[in-house]
Amino acid sequence: MLEKESQQIQHLLLIEDNQGKRTLKLEGATYSIGRDSTNSIVLHSKLVSRQHAILLRISIPETASYLFRLIDGNLQGNRSTNGVTVNGQRCFSHDLKHGDAIVFGLDVKVRYYANFNGSVALLAADEAGEISGSLSNSREPFQTVVAPNIKVENSIESALIRLASFPELLSNPIIEITLEGTITYLNPAAIAQFPGLREAQLQHPILAGLLLKVHSSKEKFFVREVEFGEQVFEQSIHYIAESDLIRSYVVDITKRKQIEAALQQAHDELEIRVAQRTAELSKVNEQLRHEIVERQRVEKALRESEERLQAILDNSPALIYVKDIQGRYILVNQWYETLLSITAKEVRGKTDYDLFPKEMAEIYRANDRSVLEAKAALEWEEVIPHARGLHTYLSIKFPLHDAAGFAYAICAIATDITKRKRAEEDIRKALEKEKELSELKSRFVTMASHEFRTPLATILSSTDILERYRYKLTEEKKLDHLQRIQLTVKHMTGLLNDVLLIGKAEAGKLEFQPKHLELVQFCRDLVAEIQLTANNHIIAFCTQAQFTNTYLDEKLLRHILCNLLSNAIKYSPSGGTVHFDLVCQQGKAIFRIRDEGIGIPAADQAQLFNSFHRASNVGTISGTGLGLAIVKKFVDLHGGQIAVESEVGVGTTFTVTFFD
């Protein structure tokens, strides 16, 4: 005979791994064992596999007791890396017995105990070793749990077969009975959900009437609903003829039934509201029918009015059209059709977005909205594209009102003013050109009066001295005056040449004759030539050249560099250094000239390359304001670039870049 079921077996594991010792009480469930944190039992050792083993719960028939089978590997049947050892023997499957010594992955030690001592509590890790001795001496509980005439191994095997179909961890109850009504299997969920099921047997509501239903039915499968207290369960019943067993799957559908009831109530209420709404819609439909009839009458009157108006519009030389307040064209006159090469039928019903580019359509639509908001006629200049290109129209737009005073459309009358606008533009350009020429003339006169007055005064003074005192002057003094006259004439000749050059550049008559130049030698010769006359300054030439031969106009390049170097010397203090760098790399020839002179104010830098413009801080330093304008023209002829960086009192850097 079996002992009293109230005397329950306790299953304990004493675990010793890398985190110390601990005691684990096993509940009535199947466990996964391994290193991964998702396992039911986590072992802390790198020698243990992520999913190392399964501890399978096996129910003992006719009792509430169970035992455990240890299986090496995971749920997919893959064995662990370092295996499982029980009592010193490596094994794949083993039914645990009281006192078994288990080793997982070579270094995690576990001992299994089963006893009836309900007073043994879980212990802390450092206390686990103290109870191993007393537990190992306790009696084997399965010696008394299993009756002499029951074969435990066969029961375990049958439990395993059931496990294949009924997972022990399934959250819904599973019940199995014989055709006589004997309960052969309850999964943990069934035991937890229906704790009195084994005692009540067929009297329990979940089994009541089940055998009669199975015996009277020709089907091997059917579903029924069972009420148990305040809960409602759906019971799927399967008759397994091969084993004469009835297998029942139970699902709690209480919430579902409550939701169904709520849905039914909502459905009934909705039916009532639908009926009410149907009556309301019938009334609305009748009103809508009357409104449609009225609208048709208005549309007919509008069409008749449009036909009368069309005859008038088609004889107008202006561009005339009408749109509704949504921007759809209602009518256009014949002149509109002619200019835009489109028929009135093709235009009707379309918007400006269908006929014109988006940018133009948005402008037209904005103007239409302004008319509707102002409730009055407004005037705009609008650009309209047609077969002869873009034309400018003076458009007068005004709203059209119905009898009630509401705007229903917009009418526009547009007159082509393209010729007038072109004439205005020509006059504006002519005035700007005239103003520019006047300013240029004023600058030239100012420059000429300043730059020519001093040289002419010098020439006049020297000739007067030579004329009055030629007999009293020594030959050396006469020669000095003659040289002054020659230098002054050369200076004036240079000024006139600059004026002629800028004139040629403006007229596009400059000669451009590029040829191959050896830049490094060219620059060295140029520096040596300028240094001869620049006694009070030093020109420091530096070069970094990946290539030295390029294709440039030698004459124009000489003028560019001479002008920039001369300016650097002229606007630098005596004894200063002018830095001249040549960099030839990546297909570019870069000339950089840097001085430490007076600098150029930021306000003047934007106009630096305009003819006759001079910086505001040059003082009495002579100059025409043409040099940099000529340099810019010469650089542009080469397709190059010129840039300036300057700070007043610090100096100026000009950078000229030519592309190979």
XYZ file of C-alpha atoms in Angstrom:
660
model
C 0.000 0.000 0.000
C 1.008 3.626 -0.546
C 1.764 5.960 2.321
C -0.511 8.901 3.007
C -0.377 11.488 0.254
C -0.161 14.230 2.847
C 3.364 13.036 3.507
C 4.958 14.737 0.495
C 8.447 14.002 -0.836
C 10.931 16.878 -0.821
C 13.457 16.980 -3.699
C 16.681 18.877 -2.986
C 19.810 19.689 -4.984
C 23.021 20.749 -3.187
C 25.021 22.691 -5.810
C 28.698 23.688 -5.650
C 30.001 25.801 -8.567
C 32.275 28.838 -9.152
C 29.974 31.040 -7.054
C 30.004 28.746 -4.014
C 27.492 26.377 -2.448
C 23.690 26.664 -2.448
C 20.636 24.494 -1.835
C 17.795 24.326 -4.372
C 14.370 22.847 -3.679
C 12.817 21.236 -6.768
C 9.134 21.883 -7.477
C 6.815 19.745 -9.602
C 8.154 20.898 -12.960
C 10.694 20.046 -15.672
C 13.964 22.038 -15.476
C 16.583 23.043 -18.012
C 20.167 23.148 -16.715
C 23.110 25.078 -18.162
C 25.411 28.108 -18.155
C 22.982 30.416 -20.008
C 20.865 32.727 -17.821
C 17.666 31.585 -19.581
C 17.893 28.120 -17.961
C 15.715 27.129 -14.998
C 18.859 26.127 -13.094
C 21.945 28.226 -13.895
C 25.392 26.687 -13.238
C 28.338 29.067 -13.007
C 31.242 27.431 -14.849
C 32.833 27.895 -18.273
C 33.092 24.104 -18.606
C 29.291 23.802 -18.510
C 27.437 24.126 -21.853
C 24.855 26.874 -22.368
C 22.064 24.234 -22.406
C 23.783 21.345 -20.644
C 21.019 18.973 -19.440
C 17.285 18.481 -18.758
C 15.818 17.466 -15.401
C 12.598 15.748 -16.483
C 9.697 15.562 -13.999
C 7.933 12.160 -14.182
C 4.623 11.611 -12.406
C 4.067 8.355 -10.518
C 0.651 6.863 -11.452
C -2.150 6.873 -8.878
C -0.208 9.261 -6.621
C 0.547 12.941 -6.296
C 4.252 12.120 -6.136
C 6.852 12.323 -8.847
C 10.515 11.704 -9.479
C 13.158 13.208 -11.799
C 15.091 11.829 -14.769
C 18.402 13.555 -15.670
C 19.070 13.693 -19.457
C 22.342 14.961 -20.978
C 21.778 17.613 -23.711
C 19.193 20.225 -24.742
C 15.585 19.998 -25.928
C 16.769 19.524 -29.549
C 18.673 16.371 -28.604
C 22.188 17.892 -28.817
C 24.568 16.461 -26.200
C 26.592 18.738 -23.917
C 30.309 19.354 -24.570
C 31.767 17.921 -21.334
C 28.965 15.506 -20.429
C 27.297 14.443 -17.168
C 28.715 12.026 -14.571
C 26.496 10.295 -11.947
C 28.166 8.406 -9.090
C 31.438 8.378 -11.040
C 29.897 6.965 -14.239
C 29.363 9.081 -17.377
C 25.784 8.624 -18.601
C 23.226 10.002 -21.012
C 20.047 9.327 -18.974
C 19.598 8.495 -15.288
C 16.610 8.343 -12.909
C 17.769 10.244 -9.837
C 17.905 8.387 -6.534
C 18.404 9.629 -3.028
C 22.076 10.509 -2.457
C 23.203 10.525 -6.125
C 26.470 12.463 -6.731
C 26.393 14.357 -10.049
C 29.142 16.281 -11.890
C 28.280 18.725 -14.711
C 31.042 19.789 -17.131
C 33.939 18.359 -15.065
C 33.868 20.915 -12.185
C 30.282 21.604 -10.957
C 29.370 19.170 -8.170
C 25.721 18.452 -7.300
C 24.146 15.998 -4.868
C 20.481 14.937 -5.036
C 18.377 14.155 -1.938
C 14.751 13.062 -1.572
C 13.098 12.756 1.895
C 9.849 13.105 3.793
C 11.258 15.616 6.264
C 8.968 18.615 5.654
C 10.823 20.635 8.237
C 14.094 20.830 6.291
C 14.338 24.417 5.014
C 16.467 25.828 2.198
C 19.917 26.771 3.455
C 22.347 29.530 2.619
C 25.336 28.734 0.411
C 27.793 28.522 3.314
C 25.453 26.182 5.235
C 24.865 23.722 2.412
C 27.747 21.474 3.297
C 26.574 21.084 6.900
C 23.368 19.201 6.035
C 24.786 16.861 3.394
C 25.725 14.337 6.037
C 22.309 14.211 7.705
C 20.460 14.054 4.374
C 22.654 11.281 3.047
C 21.672 9.165 6.057
C 17.922 9.744 5.589
C 15.890 6.904 4.134
C 15.178 6.441 0.426
C 11.614 7.836 0.018
C 10.831 5.940 -3.190
C 11.091 2.646 -1.263
C 7.823 3.523 0.443
C 6.180 5.624 -2.243
C 5.963 2.833 -4.832
C 3.782 -0.182 -4.082
C 5.444 -3.612 -4.486
C 3.315 -4.591 -7.470
C 4.065 -1.365 -9.489
C 7.026 -1.321 -11.862
C 8.549 2.106 -11.566
C 10.571 1.815 -14.761
C 7.465 1.014 -16.823
C 5.633 3.910 -15.214
C 8.475 6.237 -16.042
C 8.567 5.058 -19.642
C 4.819 5.630 -20.006
C 5.244 9.075 -18.453
C 7.921 9.866 -21.022
C 5.635 8.769 -23.855
C 2.920 11.063 -22.521
C 5.454 13.867 -22.151
C 6.080 13.782 -25.911
C 2.437 14.792 -26.424
C 1.803 16.621 -23.128
C 4.641 18.993 -22.186
C 4.851 19.132 -18.412
C 5.326 22.891 -18.591
C 2.145 23.536 -20.619
C 0.169 26.294 -18.890
C -3.272 24.786 -19.643
C -4.671 21.707 -17.818
C -4.393 18.281 -19.537
C -6.370 15.303 -18.192
C -6.306 11.650 -19.290
C -8.812 8.981 -18.147
C -9.734 5.450 -19.118
C -13.120 4.410 -20.581
C -14.015 3.297 -17.046
C -13.332 6.763 -15.659
C -9.974 6.137 -13.932
C -7.667 9.148 -14.008
C -4.351 8.066 -15.556
C -2.616 11.403 -15.975
C -2.830 15.015 -14.738
C -0.287 17.571 -15.806
C 0.929 20.145 -13.217
C -1.478 22.785 -14.565
C -4.451 20.407 -14.062
C -3.386 19.644 -10.496
C -3.009 23.374 -9.741
C -6.277 24.387 -11.451
C -8.425 21.540 -10.073
C -6.857 20.457 -6.741
C -9.791 18.161 -5.783
C -10.010 16.381 -9.124
C -8.465 13.064 -8.043
C -10.826 12.783 -5.026
C -13.981 13.843 -6.923
C -13.174 11.717 -10.002
C -16.220 11.682 -12.385
C -18.268 13.749 -9.931
C -16.063 16.765 -10.603
C -17.766 19.287 -12.993
C -14.831 19.081 -15.397
C -15.419 15.314 -15.858
C -19.186 15.096 -15.220
C -21.052 13.561 -18.182
C -17.815 13.058 -20.100
C -18.021 9.239 -20.384
C -21.661 9.342 -21.483
C -20.807 11.905 -24.160
C -17.888 9.771 -25.427
C -19.916 6.535 -25.474
C -22.898 8.137 -27.235
C -20.874 10.032 -29.843
C -19.633 8.568 -33.120
C -16.934 11.225 -33.320
C -13.495 10.762 -31.810
C -13.176 14.465 -31.126
C -15.596 17.071 -29.818
C -15.568 20.284 -27.825
C -17.819 21.348 -24.961
C -18.049 24.211 -22.488
C -18.100 23.550 -18.727
C -18.994 26.008 -15.978
C -17.053 25.618 -12.746
C -17.952 28.197 -10.134
C -17.666 31.626 -11.770
C -15.286 30.286 -14.449
C -16.088 28.902 -17.892
C -13.787 26.329 -19.517
C -13.566 25.069 -23.086
C -12.821 21.335 -23.082
C -11.361 19.665 -26.202
C -11.972 15.911 -25.839
C -10.069 13.311 -27.873
C -10.845 9.573 -27.788
C -7.686 7.547 -28.532
C -8.937 4.168 -29.761
C -5.474 2.556 -29.865
C -5.072 2.875 -26.084
C -8.763 3.261 -25.053
C -7.907 6.531 -23.366
C -9.808 9.822 -23.279
C -7.520 12.842 -23.420
C -8.934 16.239 -22.451
C -7.374 19.680 -23.085
C -8.879 22.441 -20.920
C -8.697 26.192 -21.617
C -10.106 28.910 -19.360
C -12.403 30.988 -21.611
C -14.021 33.055 -18.859
C -12.630 36.322 -20.185
C -13.520 35.383 -23.734
C -17.133 34.677 -22.735
C -17.277 37.974 -20.879
C -15.953 39.766 -23.958
C -18.474 37.936 -26.187
C -21.302 39.034 -23.885
C -20.014 42.613 -23.956
C -19.744 42.441 -27.753
C -23.289 41.137 -28.044
C -24.538 43.979 -25.879
C -22.555 46.464 -27.990
C -23.986 44.850 -31.135
C -27.541 45.255 -29.861
C -26.918 48.865 -28.944
C -25.330 49.456 -32.351
C -28.381 48.015 -34.110
C -30.533 50.529 -32.275
C -28.215 53.408 -33.186
C -28.093 52.230 -36.832
C -31.857 52.298 -37.004
C -31.901 55.805 -35.566
C -29.137 56.911 -37.932
C -30.967 55.398 -40.922
C -33.969 57.554 -40.158
C -31.757 60.609 -39.840
C -30.009 59.818 -43.134
C -33.341 59.483 -44.921
C -34.205 62.971 -43.768
C -30.784 64.275 -44.810
C -31.052 62.575 -48.220
C -34.353 64.309 -48.826
C -32.776 67.652 -47.964
C -29.831 66.821 -50.219
C -32.184 66.011 -53.096
C -33.780 69.429 -52.790
C -30.332 71.038 -52.690
C -29.265 69.141 -55.824
C -32.349 70.321 -57.665
C -31.624 73.900 -56.609
C -27.982 73.570 -57.628
C -28.967 72.223 -61.038
C -31.234 75.221 -61.493
C -28.418 77.598 -60.570
C -25.957 75.810 -62.865
C -28.400 76.068 -65.754
C -28.793 79.791 -65.180
C -25.025 80.142 -64.957
C -24.502 78.325 -68.266
C -26.987 80.605 -69.982
C -25.206 83.627 -68.537
C -21.831 82.256 -69.645
C -23.047 81.799 -73.200
C -24.213 85.400 -73.355
C -20.960 86.612 -71.849
C -18.804 84.448 -74.128
C -19.971 86.252 -77.244
C -18.826 89.560 -75.721
C -15.515 88.206 -74.450
C -14.445 86.601 -77.726
C -14.345 90.001 -79.426
C -12.073 91.588 -76.822
C -8.334 92.095 -77.620
C -7.502 91.457 -73.943
C -6.854 88.115 -72.273
C -10.066 87.314 -70.312
C -10.894 84.285 -68.178
C -13.129 83.254 -65.278
C -12.304 80.756 -62.484
C -14.448 79.381 -59.675
C -13.318 80.014 -56.094
C -11.411 76.671 -56.089
C -9.283 77.935 -58.980
C -10.892 75.817 -61.736
C -11.360 77.524 -65.097
C -14.989 78.145 -66.048
C -14.471 80.016 -69.292
C -11.779 81.725 -71.397
C -12.107 84.036 -74.367
C -10.898 83.366 -77.873
C -7.780 85.489 -77.461
C -6.748 83.267 -74.519
C -7.115 80.171 -76.732
C -5.038 81.764 -79.488
C -2.143 82.963 -77.322
C -1.813 79.777 -75.252
C -2.561 77.403 -78.181
C -5.280 75.581 -76.237
C -9.033 75.235 -76.667
C -11.640 76.365 -74.140
C -12.815 72.753 -73.807
C -9.313 71.637 -72.832
C -9.002 74.434 -70.261
C -12.413 74.086 -68.626
C -12.291 72.358 -65.228
C -8.493 72.549 -64.954
C -6.452 74.687 -62.568
C -3.309 76.766 -63.093
C -1.305 73.811 -61.703
C -2.499 71.738 -64.692
C -1.532 74.376 -67.269
C 1.549 76.218 -66.004
C 4.804 75.503 -64.126
C 4.304 75.079 -60.377
C 6.109 78.313 -59.455
C 3.881 80.393 -61.733
C 0.711 78.540 -60.678
C 1.416 79.287 -57.009
C 1.755 83.019 -57.801
C -1.519 83.049 -59.774
C -3.349 81.172 -56.998
C -2.013 83.504 -54.295
C -3.241 86.524 -56.276
C -6.684 84.901 -56.648
C -6.917 84.338 -52.883
C -5.996 87.984 -52.274
C -8.923 89.056 -54.479
C -11.347 86.815 -52.560
C -10.046 88.106 -49.214
C -10.143 91.766 -50.313
C -13.609 91.361 -51.906
C -12.558 94.001 -54.416
C -10.658 94.435 -57.688
C -6.872 94.183 -57.461
C -4.119 94.706 -60.036
C -0.888 92.734 -60.625
C 1.826 92.302 -63.187
C 1.875 88.587 -64.037
C 4.259 86.722 -66.349
C 2.391 84.273 -68.598
C 4.083 81.807 -70.963
C 2.600 81.240 -74.413
C 3.678 80.252 -77.898
C 5.783 83.404 -78.354
C 7.655 82.991 -75.053
C 7.231 84.711 -71.696
C 5.089 87.830 -71.765
C 4.246 90.272 -69.002
C 0.568 91.111 -68.498
C -1.140 93.745 -66.413
C -3.917 91.686 -64.817
C -6.986 93.218 -63.196
C -8.842 90.612 -61.119
C -12.171 91.049 -59.361
C -14.682 88.729 -57.634
C -18.086 87.823 -59.132
C -20.985 87.684 -56.623
C -24.300 85.861 -56.673
C -27.621 87.402 -55.688
C -26.924 86.737 -52.015
C -23.651 88.638 -52.227
C -21.368 85.597 -51.993
C -18.366 85.334 -54.330
C -18.688 82.355 -56.666
C -15.938 83.159 -59.207
C -13.005 85.404 -60.128
C -12.793 87.284 -63.421
C -9.487 88.517 -64.843
C -8.765 90.950 -67.680
C -5.090 90.926 -68.667
C -3.361 93.275 -71.108
C 0.004 92.441 -72.669
C 2.540 95.072 -71.545
C 5.647 93.145 -72.626
C 6.796 95.789 -75.116
C 6.350 98.517 -72.540
C 8.305 96.515 -69.938
C 11.108 95.865 -72.435
C 11.248 99.567 -73.287
C 11.399 100.392 -69.576
C 14.181 97.841 -69.100
C 16.125 99.270 -72.056
C 15.790 102.779 -70.633
C 16.873 101.562 -67.190
C 19.945 99.843 -68.625
C 20.774 102.908 -70.703
C 20.506 105.119 -67.625
C 22.715 102.736 -65.652
C 25.246 102.688 -68.488
C 25.141 106.448 -68.736
C 25.619 106.740 -64.990
C 28.489 104.282 -65.135
C 30.141 106.197 -68.001
C 29.639 109.449 -66.131
C 31.280 108.025 -63.031
C 34.082 106.570 -65.150
C 34.572 109.934 -66.837
C 34.616 111.681 -63.476
C 37.180 109.236 -62.147
C 39.314 109.604 -65.266
C 39.238 113.379 -65.077
C 40.166 113.259 -61.397
C 42.980 110.831 -62.086
C 44.256 112.697 -65.108
C 44.180 116.070 -63.382
C 46.113 114.632 -60.454
C 48.507 112.253 -62.190
C 49.330 114.477 -65.193
C 49.556 117.793 -63.336
C 52.625 116.875 -61.276
C 54.644 115.337 -64.177
C 53.800 118.280 -66.446
C 54.820 120.699 -63.704
C 58.110 118.820 -63.366
C 58.732 118.998 -67.137
C 57.796 122.680 -67.231
C 60.095 123.476 -64.299
C 63.082 121.633 -65.793
C 62.656 123.164 -69.290
C 62.272 126.618 -67.769
C 65.512 126.217 -65.788
C 67.312 124.906 -68.866
C 66.038 127.808 -70.927
C 66.863 130.574 -68.398
C 70.076 129.251 -66.907
C 71.557 126.969 -69.557
C 74.755 129.019 -69.703
C 75.187 129.054 -65.943
C 74.440 125.334 -65.321
C 77.134 122.731 -65.328
C 76.849 119.820 -67.717
C 75.984 117.553 -64.762
C 73.053 119.764 -63.706
C 71.788 119.970 -67.291
C 71.928 116.165 -67.499
C 69.947 115.859 -64.231
C 67.165 118.052 -65.589
C 67.086 116.167 -68.898
C 66.870 112.835 -67.025
C 64.011 114.226 -64.892
C 62.190 115.191 -68.091
C 62.791 111.712 -69.586
C 61.621 109.864 -66.451
C 58.531 112.041 -66.209
C 57.693 111.433 -69.875
C 58.127 107.684 -69.344
C 55.807 107.844 -66.328
C 53.176 109.714 -68.354
C 53.607 107.259 -71.219
C 52.943 104.399 -68.724
C 49.780 106.160 -67.525
C 48.537 106.560 -71.105
C 49.391 102.926 -71.862
C 47.309 101.822 -68.844
C 44.381 103.892 -70.094
C 44.739 102.367 -73.575
C 45.009 98.850 -72.136
C 41.855 99.189 -70.042
C 40.099 100.594 -73.111
C 41.151 97.568 -75.192
C 40.094 95.224 -72.397
C 36.663 96.814 -72.128
C 36.287 96.574 -75.925
C 37.450 92.924 -75.953
C 40.393 93.692 -78.227
C 43.269 92.444 -76.052
C 45.650 90.060 -77.799
C 46.102 86.686 -76.091
C 49.074 84.611 -77.304
C 49.881 81.800 -74.848
C 52.977 79.647 -75.250
C 55.071 77.238 -73.186
C 56.954 79.011 -70.383
C 59.583 77.755 -67.962
C 58.063 79.462 -64.914
C 60.856 79.192 -62.348
C 63.479 80.794 -64.599
C 60.955 83.361 -65.856
C 60.179 84.464 -62.275
C 63.845 84.584 -61.258
C 64.696 86.824 -64.242
C 61.722 89.071 -63.454
C 62.706 89.395 -59.760
C 66.307 90.244 -60.711
C 65.056 92.900 -63.137
C 62.749 94.586 -60.606
C 65.287 94.303 -57.777
C 67.681 96.541 -59.769
C 65.351 99.542 -59.341
C 64.043 98.588 -55.869
C 67.102 99.559 -53.862
C 65.214 100.077 -50.602
C 63.306 96.733 -50.608
C 64.137 93.055 -50.753
C 62.162 90.598 -52.934
C 62.301 87.093 -51.392
C 61.504 84.533 -54.090
C 60.607 80.951 -53.072
C 59.396 78.074 -55.246
C 57.795 74.639 -54.739
C 57.329 73.065 -58.141
C 56.239 69.584 -59.168
C 56.356 70.937 -62.744
C 57.838 74.137 -64.172
C 56.654 74.252 -67.784
C 53.148 75.610 -68.454
C 51.118 77.342 -71.180
C 50.691 81.108 -70.553
C 50.944 84.470 -72.377
C 54.417 85.728 -71.418
C 53.634 89.410 -72.055
C 50.422 89.400 -70.026
C 52.007 87.334 -67.212
C 54.910 89.831 -67.028
C 52.437 92.709 -66.733
C 50.455 90.878 -63.993
C 53.510 90.070 -61.849
C 55.218 93.421 -62.429
C 52.103 95.287 -61.332
C 51.595 93.181 -58.176
C 55.294 93.315 -57.211
C 55.483 97.084 -57.909
C 52.402 97.700 -55.763
C 53.870 95.555 -52.952
C 57.063 97.663 -53.055
C 55.212 100.965 -53.422
C 52.903 100.419 -50.429
C 55.586 98.868 -48.152
C 57.855 100.802 -45.799
C 61.461 101.410 -46.882
C 63.705 98.476 -46.038
C 60.764 96.045 -46.049
C 60.634 92.577 -47.605
C 58.227 91.458 -50.332
C 57.603 87.699 -50.384
C 57.056 86.132 -53.796
C 56.100 82.411 -53.801
C 55.575 80.127 -56.798
C 53.790 76.802 -56.214
C 53.248 74.362 -59.103
C 51.321 71.253 -58.140
C 48.191 69.239 -59.024
C 47.844 70.970 -62.401
C 47.847 74.485 -60.931
C 50.409 77.309 -61.054
C 49.943 79.565 -58.023
C 51.676 82.950 -57.691
C 51.506 84.459 -54.191
C 52.844 87.996 -53.487
C 52.774 89.180 -49.872
C 53.905 92.528 -48.453
C 54.051 94.042 -44.981
C 52.686 97.422 -46.028
C 49.751 99.683 -45.228
C 47.056 97.094 -46.116
C 43.672 97.647 -47.765
C 40.512 98.578 -45.770
C 37.755 95.962 -45.906
C 35.317 98.487 -47.391
C 37.620 99.006 -50.413
C 38.380 95.326 -51.112
C 35.067 94.673 -52.910
C 35.819 97.471 -55.460
C 39.539 96.832 -55.720
C 39.382 95.615 -59.360
C 37.119 98.450 -60.609
C 38.725 100.981 -62.978
C 40.073 104.168 -61.341
C 39.241 102.939 -57.843
C 41.917 103.467 -55.190
C 41.881 102.529 -51.528
C 40.921 105.261 -49.108
C 44.192 105.016 -47.121
C 46.757 105.535 -49.957
C 47.297 109.189 -48.967
C 49.809 110.941 -51.230
C 51.106 107.735 -52.841
C 50.656 108.218 -56.603
C 48.542 105.852 -58.711
C 45.807 105.713 -61.365
C 43.540 103.002 -60.004
C 43.904 101.095 -63.288
C 46.643 98.607 -62.455
C 44.557 96.014 -60.605
C 41.674 96.414 -63.084
C 44.104 95.532 -65.907
C 45.561 92.619 -63.878
C 42.041 91.221 -63.362
C 41.323 91.417 -67.105
C 44.595 89.631 -67.938
C 43.930 86.878 -65.346
C 40.411 86.401 -66.727
C 41.840 86.013 -70.258
C 43.840 83.024 -68.958
C 40.761 81.568 -67.283
C 42.516 82.032 -63.951
C 41.554 83.387 -60.545
C 42.844 86.254 -58.400
C 42.151 86.658 -54.679
C 43.211 89.213 -52.077
C 43.644 89.009 -48.304
C 44.525 92.174 -46.436
C 44.544 93.795 -43.019
C 45.223 97.486 -42.472
C 48.645 98.061 -40.916
C 49.635 94.389 -41.337
C 49.966 93.848 -45.068
C 48.368 92.409 -48.187
C 48.565 89.080 -50.024
C 47.536 88.638 -53.673
C 47.121 85.074 -54.970
C 46.884 84.384 -58.701
C 45.989 80.845 -59.810
C 46.286 79.442 -63.343
C 45.046 75.995 -64.313
C 47.120 73.764 -66.571
